């Protein structure tokens, strides 16, 4: 147990360095080669991916190594989440290049912020100590606040950023208060030590339960679970489209990573206290998200509510716990990254400058004007709806099988019925794309953002969605190995 | 047990998918080439599937042509295909009707032909897969995959209310099947509890012997999914919408094959897996089937639109299939199975006829026609024959099926048999009346005087259908023989369950509701 081991945080260091380099390029070279920011970021992400994959051993084995006085853990669970984050970041960078060109905002800060945000998420996944988790949360959130308002000339973006900042700070406050209460009762902020304390104490003191509840609220905010979801639609609508996609995949997964880490590793002793609460939270989140998404006219808002609903499905898996439950969270977040970022890539493609075409009605006739983009969009939407043979189906299958196994049959039924509800609004987009004529020919949005990078992003996402649905066994094997961290 | 020396079921299933790739490679402007490619692929698929029939061993109820490979080993999900006497004819029907359907929309669909043909081919893969899959998840994947192309076929190439119909079709059928998914998962874990191994193999679940109360719930979850697909009486409302709006080929496939997936589901899953629940729900299902028969016929009687009429007649005909199946005796089930095939052929043919009319006049109102006998004699003749087949006139396929079903129904319950016979009469009434209004009498509309009789292409798809109609009608033995062993085996397993355990009586209101149905009588039919 070495006290300082740079190799344990090598991927994070690479990303930080990369972010600084991107900033430097702008300072030294100026804005002559704006695309270089993106390419350097991509390189950094790729390097970090390789490092995560190699560190510190094969994925099949059970690896748990603690570093930095037990504040940092490298295990398959954190590594898998980091892969999800890096994939999300990589895809987002690919999507952003053309978008930022269109908006005339190709700055290095954007990429630097995104890389820092990713570092924050990786810290959340790897921290085995509450304060470190909190540091990760803040690094991630503050970068996100800035990214949300990045298109600073748009009023919507400004409003979204402020809303996100204020509500996000509230969430952080809840979180830190909860951490403080837990520290106060157990005398430690180390996750394994808390678990030990709880195991000895038998059951929790009321202050401890209070702390747990506050942490729960904090994470419910971060994952946009109902009733703490109010910020999400506005923020998703206001943020630049690539950032919206990024936000709904990476940071949400990060919040779940830390959430799982704290609840499954530190607080399993309090399970009886949180089961009912999370049951209700999951049922509400699925239902409210899906039902409100039905009436959205703006496709970004619609996907925001749908993303709330998806958080509900993940909460079902969270509740089911056990091997099936936890591994299904990982699998689902991986699929979700592909399908949601894929959908946002297509949205970015079709949105046009200033995001002028983001209403569902704007998609009329797109199926014939841009057949490939529309086909890809349909694939992502069917996957989000959980229809085979896409990864979305297998993800849901995984989650609901976990729920059924643990006896949460009613929750599984609520979940599957919700996915039927969700079909309606996903279908609305395909209806618009294929079955409704464009009112006037020029109403069909021009694919202003057709760039190689964007096309690559869509292809990678489509490939991911299909392989995860059709040939998932090797991914399932990796996901299962990640559960070894909890044994 | 694979009589062919190559994975014939997979080839049959995925050949159309290859066709999709082929069609996509042809540039959109070569419309004819696309149509021919699609047609040839479906014909090739049909020819491959014929081999199934010739190499089928009719003496065993075991699954044949079995293929087995791991797919997602972590969940014990396997790629398992196989057919028995229950699925064989349905597979053949699928490959046959798909070829017919592709040929039938040669001139009806001229826009976005490529996407249309690709959808039809994808649909075919899904449908064949459903009848061949032996792994539950594989089955479910095929079952759901089919929704997507059908949704697009209705929604893009359909009539004026196509969007409403397509979305309704999609959501209605999906809401049924997701409940089935939960039930499948429950079975999966029950199986693990009972045997210690994980398996999604359908036949493994046949031997589970679940406790009665659990059977009830699982039966309901499955039955709702299948009842929506069939569609049984209160779940039928999506069907007229979908049928009326769909283009001809869509209607043919919808009526011919998709609906059979519901009845097939009952036979393959509900009966053998939940025998006690089946016996418990027999009265309810029989009553719903009878309501479907009478109601479907009466509503058909009232239609002005030929296509709607045919659509509602499906509700009635599928009622017969359900009636025969839940009579739970050899005659009933065989009749039900053969009637599934018959309905595919006869109703498919009726939709083709409606399509032929619509292509000429672009209206489906019965009042717009009349006296077509004078201008289109061959068409009128074929229409009459198809109507005969649909109402079950001796010599046609419908007779064989309906006779067997009625024999089965009478064995089960005299009253039910009698009511079903009334439906038969109503069926004759609305069909003959329609034929009369369309083809007999004087020509009332000037536009009809110039109509052309059947074209060569129309003969090309109508005649094979007619051939099967009369073949089954005059010499049904080869068709009935294929299902003998499987049906008796199926019934044995239900009977065994019944003698081994008692059928639960259910809540008081249920007993009260069906007090009139003599349970003993119903379950006495032990075959001939």
PDB file of C-alpha atoms in Angstrom, chain B residues 277-513:
ATOM      1  CA  UNK B 277     -54.410 -21.710 -15.154  1.00  0.00           C
ATOM      2  CA  UNK B 278     -55.493 -22.667 -18.640  1.00  0.00           C
ATOM      3  CA  UNK B 279     -58.194 -24.908 -17.257  1.00  0.00           C
ATOM      4  CA  UNK B 280     -59.197 -22.170 -14.874  1.00  0.00           C
ATOM      5  CA  UNK B 281     -59.493 -19.523 -17.555  1.00  0.00           C
ATOM      6  CA  UNK B 282     -61.128 -21.766 -20.143  1.00  0.00           C
ATOM      7  CA  UNK B 283     -64.647 -20.427 -19.534  1.00  0.00           C
ATOM      8  CA  UNK B 284     -63.527 -16.826 -19.702  1.00  0.00           C
ATOM      9  CA  UNK B 285     -61.608 -17.321 -22.910  1.00  0.00           C
ATOM     10  CA  UNK B 286     -64.336 -19.345 -24.553  1.00  0.00           C
ATOM     11  CA  UNK B 287     -66.870 -16.662 -23.727  1.00  0.00           C
ATOM     12  CA  UNK B 288     -64.598 -13.960 -25.119  1.00  0.00           C
ATOM     13  CA  UNK B 289     -63.989 -16.054 -28.207  1.00  0.00           C
ATOM     14  CA  UNK B 290     -67.709 -16.425 -28.763  1.00  0.00           C
ATOM     15  CA  UNK B 291     -68.273 -12.726 -28.249  1.00  0.00           C
ATOM     16  CA  UNK B 292     -65.503 -12.137 -30.769  1.00  0.00           C
ATOM     17  CA  UNK B 293     -67.117 -14.475 -33.276  1.00  0.00           C
ATOM     18  CA  UNK B 294     -70.576 -12.943 -33.062  1.00  0.00           C
ATOM     19  CA  UNK B 295     -69.471  -9.358 -32.546  1.00  0.00           C
ATOM     20  CA  UNK B 296     -66.925  -9.480 -35.360  1.00  0.00           C
ATOM     21  CA  UNK B 297     -69.503 -10.900 -37.716  1.00  0.00           C
ATOM     22  CA  UNK B 298     -72.169  -8.387 -36.759  1.00  0.00           C
ATOM     23  CA  UNK B 299     -69.821  -5.447 -37.112  1.00  0.00           C
ATOM     24  CA  UNK B 300     -68.641  -6.758 -40.470  1.00  0.00           C
ATOM     25  CA  UNK B 301     -72.237  -6.874 -41.543  1.00  0.00           C
ATOM     26  CA  UNK B 302     -72.558  -3.170 -40.901  1.00  0.00           C
ATOM     27  CA  UNK B 303     -69.507  -1.970 -42.833  1.00  0.00           C
ATOM     28  CA  UNK B 304     -69.607   0.149 -45.965  1.00  0.00           C
ATOM     29  CA  UNK B 305     -65.891  -0.176 -46.525  1.00  0.00           C
ATOM     30  CA  UNK B 306     -64.758  -3.540 -47.905  1.00  0.00           C
ATOM     31  CA  UNK B 307     -61.421  -3.404 -46.192  1.00  0.00           C
ATOM     32  CA  UNK B 308     -62.957  -2.649 -42.828  1.00  0.00           C
ATOM     33  CA  UNK B 309     -65.346  -5.490 -43.404  1.00  0.00           C
ATOM     34  CA  UNK B 310     -62.524  -7.911 -44.001  1.00  0.00           C
ATOM     35  CA  UNK B 311     -60.686  -6.512 -40.993  1.00  0.00           C
ATOM     36  CA  UNK B 312     -63.610  -7.116 -38.672  1.00  0.00           C
ATOM     37  CA  UNK B 313     -64.172 -10.532 -40.157  1.00  0.00           C
ATOM     38  CA  UNK B 314     -60.700 -11.370 -38.851  1.00  0.00           C
ATOM     39  CA  UNK B 315     -61.913 -10.720 -35.335  1.00  0.00           C
ATOM     40  CA  UNK B 316     -64.626 -13.256 -35.960  1.00  0.00           C
ATOM     41  CA  UNK B 317     -62.375 -15.830 -37.580  1.00  0.00           C
ATOM     42  CA  UNK B 318     -59.724 -15.591 -34.946  1.00  0.00           C
ATOM     43  CA  UNK B 319     -62.501 -16.140 -32.432  1.00  0.00           C
ATOM     44  CA  UNK B 320     -62.914 -19.555 -34.003  1.00  0.00           C
ATOM     45  CA  UNK B 321     -59.246 -20.270 -33.607  1.00  0.00           C
ATOM     46  CA  UNK B 322     -59.429 -19.406 -29.932  1.00  0.00           C
ATOM     47  CA  UNK B 323     -62.593 -21.431 -29.500  1.00  0.00           C
ATOM     48  CA  UNK B 324     -61.069 -24.526 -31.039  1.00  0.00           C
ATOM     49  CA  UNK B 325     -57.879 -24.185 -29.088  1.00  0.00           C
ATOM     50  CA  UNK B 326     -59.539 -23.757 -25.729  1.00  0.00           C
ATOM     51  CA  UNK B 327     -61.967 -26.576 -26.367  1.00  0.00           C
ATOM     52  CA  UNK B 328     -58.845 -28.483 -25.307  1.00  0.00           C
ATOM     53  CA  UNK B 329     -59.348 -31.580 -27.384  1.00  0.00           C
ATOM     54  CA  UNK B 330     -57.515 -32.969 -30.370  1.00  0.00           C
ATOM     55  CA  UNK B 331     -60.113 -31.952 -32.919  1.00  0.00           C
ATOM     56  CA  UNK B 332     -60.444 -28.457 -31.588  1.00  0.00           C
ATOM     57  CA  UNK B 333     -56.740 -27.743 -31.490  1.00  0.00           C
ATOM     58  CA  UNK B 334     -56.058 -29.257 -34.880  1.00  0.00           C
ATOM     59  CA  UNK B 335     -58.974 -27.337 -36.279  1.00  0.00           C
ATOM     60  CA  UNK B 336     -57.659 -24.198 -34.674  1.00  0.00           C
ATOM     61  CA  UNK B 337     -54.212 -24.721 -36.152  1.00  0.00           C
ATOM     62  CA  UNK B 338     -55.480 -25.474 -39.616  1.00  0.00           C
ATOM     63  CA  UNK B 339     -57.837 -22.522 -39.343  1.00  0.00           C
ATOM     64  CA  UNK B 340     -54.859 -20.277 -38.592  1.00  0.00           C
ATOM     65  CA  UNK B 341     -53.406 -21.320 -41.902  1.00  0.00           C
ATOM     66  CA  UNK B 342     -56.770 -20.987 -43.588  1.00  0.00           C
ATOM     67  CA  UNK B 343     -57.347 -17.545 -42.268  1.00  0.00           C
ATOM     68  CA  UNK B 344     -53.922 -16.558 -43.498  1.00  0.00           C
ATOM     69  CA  UNK B 345     -54.800 -17.764 -46.965  1.00  0.00           C
ATOM     70  CA  UNK B 346     -58.451 -16.738 -47.187  1.00  0.00           C
ATOM     71  CA  UNK B 347     -58.295 -13.394 -45.471  1.00  0.00           C
ATOM     72  CA  UNK B 348     -54.976 -12.705 -47.123  1.00  0.00           C
ATOM     73  CA  UNK B 349     -56.698 -13.371 -50.422  1.00  0.00           C
ATOM     74  CA  UNK B 350     -59.617 -11.129 -49.486  1.00  0.00           C
ATOM     75  CA  UNK B 351     -57.208  -8.290 -48.755  1.00  0.00           C
ATOM     76  CA  UNK B 352     -55.520  -8.932 -52.061  1.00  0.00           C
ATOM     77  CA  UNK B 353     -58.897  -8.653 -53.730  1.00  0.00           C
ATOM     78  CA  UNK B 354     -59.624  -5.420 -51.951  1.00  0.00           C
ATOM     79  CA  UNK B 355     -56.208  -4.259 -53.091  1.00  0.00           C
ATOM     80  CA  UNK B 356     -56.994  -5.124 -56.689  1.00  0.00           C
ATOM     81  CA  UNK B 357     -60.226  -3.152 -56.489  1.00  0.00           C
ATOM     82  CA  UNK B 358     -58.569  -0.226 -54.802  1.00  0.00           C
ATOM     83  CA  UNK B 359     -55.776  -0.026 -57.349  1.00  0.00           C
ATOM     84  CA  UNK B 360     -58.392   0.363 -60.064  1.00  0.00           C
ATOM     85  CA  UNK B 361     -60.854   2.758 -58.500  1.00  0.00           C
ATOM     86  CA  UNK B 362     -59.073   4.191 -55.437  1.00  0.00           C
ATOM     87  CA  UNK B 363     -62.076   3.670 -53.271  1.00  0.00           C
ATOM     88  CA  UNK B 364     -63.066   0.909 -50.960  1.00  0.00           C
ATOM     89  CA  UNK B 365     -66.706   1.820 -50.531  1.00  0.00           C
ATOM     90  CA  UNK B 366     -68.967  -1.066 -51.426  1.00  0.00           C
ATOM     91  CA  UNK B 367     -71.532   1.355 -52.780  1.00  0.00           C
ATOM     92  CA  UNK B 368     -69.063   2.502 -55.424  1.00  0.00           C
ATOM     93  CA  UNK B 369     -69.097  -0.897 -57.059  1.00  0.00           C
ATOM     94  CA  UNK B 370     -71.722  -3.288 -58.357  1.00  0.00           C
ATOM     95  CA  UNK B 371     -72.039  -5.406 -61.435  1.00  0.00           C
ATOM     96  CA  UNK B 372     -68.331  -6.007 -61.732  1.00  0.00           C
ATOM     97  CA  UNK B 373     -69.153  -9.488 -63.018  1.00  0.00           C
ATOM     98  CA  UNK B 374     -69.813  -7.933 -66.398  1.00  0.00           C
ATOM     99  CA  UNK B 375     -66.515  -6.127 -66.742  1.00  0.00           C
ATOM    100  CA  UNK B 376     -64.207  -8.272 -64.649  1.00  0.00           C
ATOM    101  CA  UNK B 377     -65.597 -11.808 -64.817  1.00  0.00           C
ATOM    102  CA  UNK B 378     -62.469 -13.607 -63.720  1.00  0.00           C
ATOM    103  CA  UNK B 379     -62.033 -11.244 -60.823  1.00  0.00           C
ATOM    104  CA  UNK B 380     -65.621 -11.760 -59.763  1.00  0.00           C
ATOM    105  CA  UNK B 381     -65.201 -15.508 -59.980  1.00  0.00           C
ATOM    106  CA  UNK B 382     -62.111 -15.523 -57.845  1.00  0.00           C
ATOM    107  CA  UNK B 383     -63.724 -13.164 -55.374  1.00  0.00           C
ATOM    108  CA  UNK B 384     -66.625 -15.568 -55.029  1.00  0.00           C
ATOM    109  CA  UNK B 385     -64.325 -18.543 -54.494  1.00  0.00           C
ATOM    110  CA  UNK B 386     -62.312 -16.696 -51.878  1.00  0.00           C
ATOM    111  CA  UNK B 387     -65.493 -15.669 -50.119  1.00  0.00           C
ATOM    112  CA  UNK B 388     -66.565 -19.309 -50.136  1.00  0.00           C
ATOM    113  CA  UNK B 389     -63.290 -20.275 -48.586  1.00  0.00           C
ATOM    114  CA  UNK B 390     -63.600 -17.592 -45.953  1.00  0.00           C
ATOM    115  CA  UNK B 391     -67.103 -18.706 -44.968  1.00  0.00           C
ATOM    116  CA  UNK B 392     -66.163 -22.376 -45.007  1.00  0.00           C
ATOM    117  CA  UNK B 393     -68.031 -23.874 -47.911  1.00  0.00           C
ATOM    118  CA  UNK B 394     -67.225 -27.580 -48.306  1.00  0.00           C
ATOM    119  CA  UNK B 395     -64.412 -28.192 -50.720  1.00  0.00           C
ATOM    120  CA  UNK B 396     -62.517 -25.169 -49.535  1.00  0.00           C
ATOM    121  CA  UNK B 397     -60.007 -24.954 -46.733  1.00  0.00           C
ATOM    122  CA  UNK B 398     -62.323 -23.010 -44.455  1.00  0.00           C
ATOM    123  CA  UNK B 399     -64.660 -25.935 -44.233  1.00  0.00           C
ATOM    124  CA  UNK B 400     -62.025 -28.299 -42.912  1.00  0.00           C
ATOM    125  CA  UNK B 401     -60.936 -25.911 -40.209  1.00  0.00           C
ATOM    126  CA  UNK B 402     -64.345 -24.803 -39.110  1.00  0.00           C
ATOM    127  CA  UNK B 403     -65.686 -28.330 -39.075  1.00  0.00           C
ATOM    128  CA  UNK B 404     -62.901 -29.536 -36.829  1.00  0.00           C
ATOM    129  CA  UNK B 405     -63.316 -26.536 -34.563  1.00  0.00           C
ATOM    130  CA  UNK B 406     -67.044 -27.087 -34.276  1.00  0.00           C
ATOM    131  CA  UNK B 407     -66.554 -30.773 -33.557  1.00  0.00           C
ATOM    132  CA  UNK B 408     -64.153 -29.769 -30.843  1.00  0.00           C
ATOM    133  CA  UNK B 409     -66.468 -27.097 -29.512  1.00  0.00           C
ATOM    134  CA  UNK B 410     -69.470 -29.419 -29.417  1.00  0.00           C
ATOM    135  CA  UNK B 411     -67.412 -31.991 -27.544  1.00  0.00           C
ATOM    136  CA  UNK B 412     -66.575 -29.347 -25.007  1.00  0.00           C
ATOM    137  CA  UNK B 413     -69.949 -27.721 -24.656  1.00  0.00           C
ATOM    138  CA  UNK B 414     -73.172 -28.058 -26.570  1.00  0.00           C
ATOM    139  CA  UNK B 415     -74.220 -24.478 -25.955  1.00  0.00           C
ATOM    140  CA  UNK B 416     -70.935 -23.027 -27.114  1.00  0.00           C
ATOM    141  CA  UNK B 417     -70.997 -25.153 -30.224  1.00  0.00           C
ATOM    142  CA  UNK B 418     -74.450 -23.886 -31.046  1.00  0.00           C
ATOM    143  CA  UNK B 419     -73.506 -20.230 -30.586  1.00  0.00           C
ATOM    144  CA  UNK B 420     -70.436 -20.736 -32.749  1.00  0.00           C
ATOM    145  CA  UNK B 421     -72.633 -22.144 -35.487  1.00  0.00           C
ATOM    146  CA  UNK B 422     -74.675 -18.967 -35.445  1.00  0.00           C
ATOM    147  CA  UNK B 423     -71.456 -17.091 -36.132  1.00  0.00           C
ATOM    148  CA  UNK B 424     -70.895 -19.311 -39.113  1.00  0.00           C
ATOM    149  CA  UNK B 425     -74.235 -18.342 -40.546  1.00  0.00           C
ATOM    150  CA  UNK B 426     -73.571 -14.662 -39.972  1.00  0.00           C
ATOM    151  CA  UNK B 427     -70.249 -15.108 -41.726  1.00  0.00           C
ATOM    152  CA  UNK B 428     -71.952 -16.505 -44.764  1.00  0.00           C
ATOM    153  CA  UNK B 429     -74.404 -13.630 -44.714  1.00  0.00           C
ATOM    154  CA  UNK B 430     -71.922 -10.781 -44.709  1.00  0.00           C
ATOM    155  CA  UNK B 431     -69.594 -12.369 -47.217  1.00  0.00           C
ATOM    156  CA  UNK B 432     -72.222 -13.369 -49.736  1.00  0.00           C
ATOM    157  CA  UNK B 433     -73.938 -10.038 -49.342  1.00  0.00           C
ATOM    158  CA  UNK B 434     -70.670  -8.253 -50.033  1.00  0.00           C
ATOM    159  CA  UNK B 435     -69.928 -10.357 -53.079  1.00  0.00           C
ATOM    160  CA  UNK B 436     -73.436  -9.672 -54.289  1.00  0.00           C
ATOM    161  CA  UNK B 437     -73.194  -5.931 -53.845  1.00  0.00           C
ATOM    162  CA  UNK B 438     -69.809  -5.727 -55.505  1.00  0.00           C
ATOM    163  CA  UNK B 439     -70.063  -8.090 -58.415  1.00  0.00           C
ATOM    164  CA  UNK B 440     -73.728  -8.806 -59.174  1.00  0.00           C
ATOM    165  CA  UNK B 441     -76.486  -6.643 -60.461  1.00  0.00           C
ATOM    166  CA  UNK B 442     -76.286  -3.891 -63.005  1.00  0.00           C
ATOM    167  CA  UNK B 443     -73.287  -1.606 -63.306  1.00  0.00           C
ATOM    168  CA  UNK B 444     -74.335   1.463 -61.379  1.00  0.00           C
ATOM    169  CA  UNK B 445     -71.271   3.647 -61.793  1.00  0.00           C
ATOM    170  CA  UNK B 446     -70.029   4.742 -65.151  1.00  0.00           C
ATOM    171  CA  UNK B 447     -66.397   4.622 -64.038  1.00  0.00           C
ATOM    172  CA  UNK B 448     -66.692   0.896 -63.496  1.00  0.00           C
ATOM    173  CA  UNK B 449     -67.453   0.152 -67.140  1.00  0.00           C
ATOM    174  CA  UNK B 450     -63.861   0.533 -68.188  1.00  0.00           C
ATOM    175  CA  UNK B 451     -62.220  -1.518 -65.461  1.00  0.00           C
ATOM    176  CA  UNK B 452     -59.665  -4.082 -66.572  1.00  0.00           C
ATOM    177  CA  UNK B 453     -59.875  -7.676 -65.484  1.00  0.00           C
ATOM    178  CA  UNK B 454     -57.063  -9.409 -63.657  1.00  0.00           C
ATOM    179  CA  UNK B 455     -53.571  -8.863 -64.984  1.00  0.00           C
ATOM    180  CA  UNK B 456     -50.925 -11.529 -65.350  1.00  0.00           C
ATOM    181  CA  UNK B 457     -49.180 -10.356 -62.212  1.00  0.00           C
ATOM    182  CA  UNK B 458     -52.392 -10.538 -60.243  1.00  0.00           C
ATOM    183  CA  UNK B 459     -52.985 -14.057 -61.453  1.00  0.00           C
ATOM    184  CA  UNK B 460     -49.437 -14.865 -60.491  1.00  0.00           C
ATOM    185  CA  UNK B 461     -50.143 -14.238 -56.825  1.00  0.00           C
ATOM    186  CA  UNK B 462     -53.815 -15.147 -56.637  1.00  0.00           C
ATOM    187  CA  UNK B 463     -53.561 -18.555 -58.269  1.00  0.00           C
ATOM    188  CA  UNK B 464     -51.050 -20.068 -55.839  1.00  0.00           C
ATOM    189  CA  UNK B 465     -53.241 -18.872 -52.988  1.00  0.00           C
ATOM    190  CA  UNK B 466     -56.268 -20.453 -54.663  1.00  0.00           C
ATOM    191  CA  UNK B 467     -54.313 -23.635 -55.155  1.00  0.00           C
ATOM    192  CA  UNK B 468     -53.687 -23.942 -51.427  1.00  0.00           C
ATOM    193  CA  UNK B 469     -57.266 -23.022 -50.632  1.00  0.00           C
ATOM    194  CA  UNK B 470     -58.543 -25.980 -52.594  1.00  0.00           C
ATOM    195  CA  UNK B 471     -55.737 -28.306 -51.728  1.00  0.00           C
ATOM    196  CA  UNK B 472     -56.424 -27.957 -48.032  1.00  0.00           C
ATOM    197  CA  UNK B 473     -60.142 -28.088 -48.747  1.00  0.00           C
ATOM    198  CA  UNK B 474     -60.069 -31.274 -50.785  1.00  0.00           C
ATOM    199  CA  UNK B 475     -57.147 -33.165 -49.358  1.00  0.00           C
ATOM    200  CA  UNK B 476     -56.208 -31.819 -45.945  1.00  0.00           C
ATOM    201  CA  UNK B 477     -54.438 -34.940 -44.808  1.00  0.00           C
ATOM    202  CA  UNK B 478     -50.850 -33.875 -45.544  1.00  0.00           C
ATOM    203  CA  UNK B 479     -51.429 -30.705 -43.580  1.00  0.00           C
ATOM    204  CA  UNK B 480     -53.205 -32.309 -40.658  1.00  0.00           C
ATOM    205  CA  UNK B 481     -50.671 -35.090 -40.480  1.00  0.00           C
ATOM    206  CA  UNK B 482     -47.822 -32.739 -39.698  1.00  0.00           C
ATOM    207  CA  UNK B 483     -49.449 -31.587 -36.487  1.00  0.00           C
ATOM    208  CA  UNK B 484     -50.757 -34.895 -35.118  1.00  0.00           C
ATOM    209  CA  UNK B 485     -47.900 -35.842 -32.863  1.00  0.00           C
ATOM    210  CA  UNK B 486     -47.303 -32.365 -31.526  1.00  0.00           C
ATOM    211  CA  UNK B 487     -50.943 -31.705 -30.752  1.00  0.00           C
ATOM    212  CA  UNK B 488     -51.454 -34.999 -28.945  1.00  0.00           C
ATOM    213  CA  UNK B 489     -48.328 -34.390 -26.951  1.00  0.00           C
ATOM    214  CA  UNK B 490     -49.499 -30.919 -26.056  1.00  0.00           C
ATOM    215  CA  UNK B 491     -52.850 -32.232 -24.888  1.00  0.00           C
ATOM    216  CA  UNK B 492     -51.259 -35.029 -22.924  1.00  0.00           C
ATOM    217  CA  UNK B 493     -49.259 -32.554 -20.921  1.00  0.00           C
ATOM    218  CA  UNK B 494     -52.359 -30.514 -20.142  1.00  0.00           C
ATOM    219  CA  UNK B 495     -54.344 -33.611 -19.231  1.00  0.00           C
ATOM    220  CA  UNK B 496     -51.555 -34.918 -17.063  1.00  0.00           C
ATOM    221  CA  UNK B 497     -51.518 -31.699 -15.111  1.00  0.00           C
ATOM    222  CA  UNK B 498     -55.226 -31.842 -14.671  1.00  0.00           C
ATOM    223  CA  UNK B 499     -55.308 -35.322 -13.238  1.00  0.00           C
ATOM    224  CA  UNK B 500     -52.313 -34.616 -11.059  1.00  0.00           C
ATOM    225  CA  UNK B 501     -53.580 -31.465  -9.432  1.00  0.00           C
ATOM    226  CA  UNK B 502     -56.887 -29.803  -8.919  1.00  0.00           C
ATOM    227  CA  UNK B 503     -57.870 -26.753 -10.837  1.00  0.00           C
ATOM    228  CA  UNK B 504     -58.342 -23.817  -8.517  1.00  0.00           C
ATOM    229  CA  UNK B 505     -61.841 -22.459  -8.243  1.00  0.00           C
ATOM    230  CA  UNK B 506     -60.915 -18.819  -8.185  1.00  0.00           C
ATOM    231  CA  UNK B 507     -62.699 -15.962  -6.480  1.00  0.00           C
ATOM    232  CA  UNK B 508     -66.430 -16.075  -5.882  1.00  0.00           C
ATOM    233  CA  UNK B 509     -67.294 -13.459  -8.484  1.00  0.00           C
ATOM    234  CA  UNK B 510     -65.513 -15.445 -11.115  1.00  0.00           C
ATOM    235  CA  UNK B 511     -67.352 -18.629 -10.232  1.00  0.00           C
ATOM    236  CA  UNK B 512     -70.572 -16.718 -10.196  1.00  0.00           C
ATOM    237  CA  UNK B 513     -69.880 -15.143 -13.556  1.00  0.00           C
TER     238      UNK B 513
END
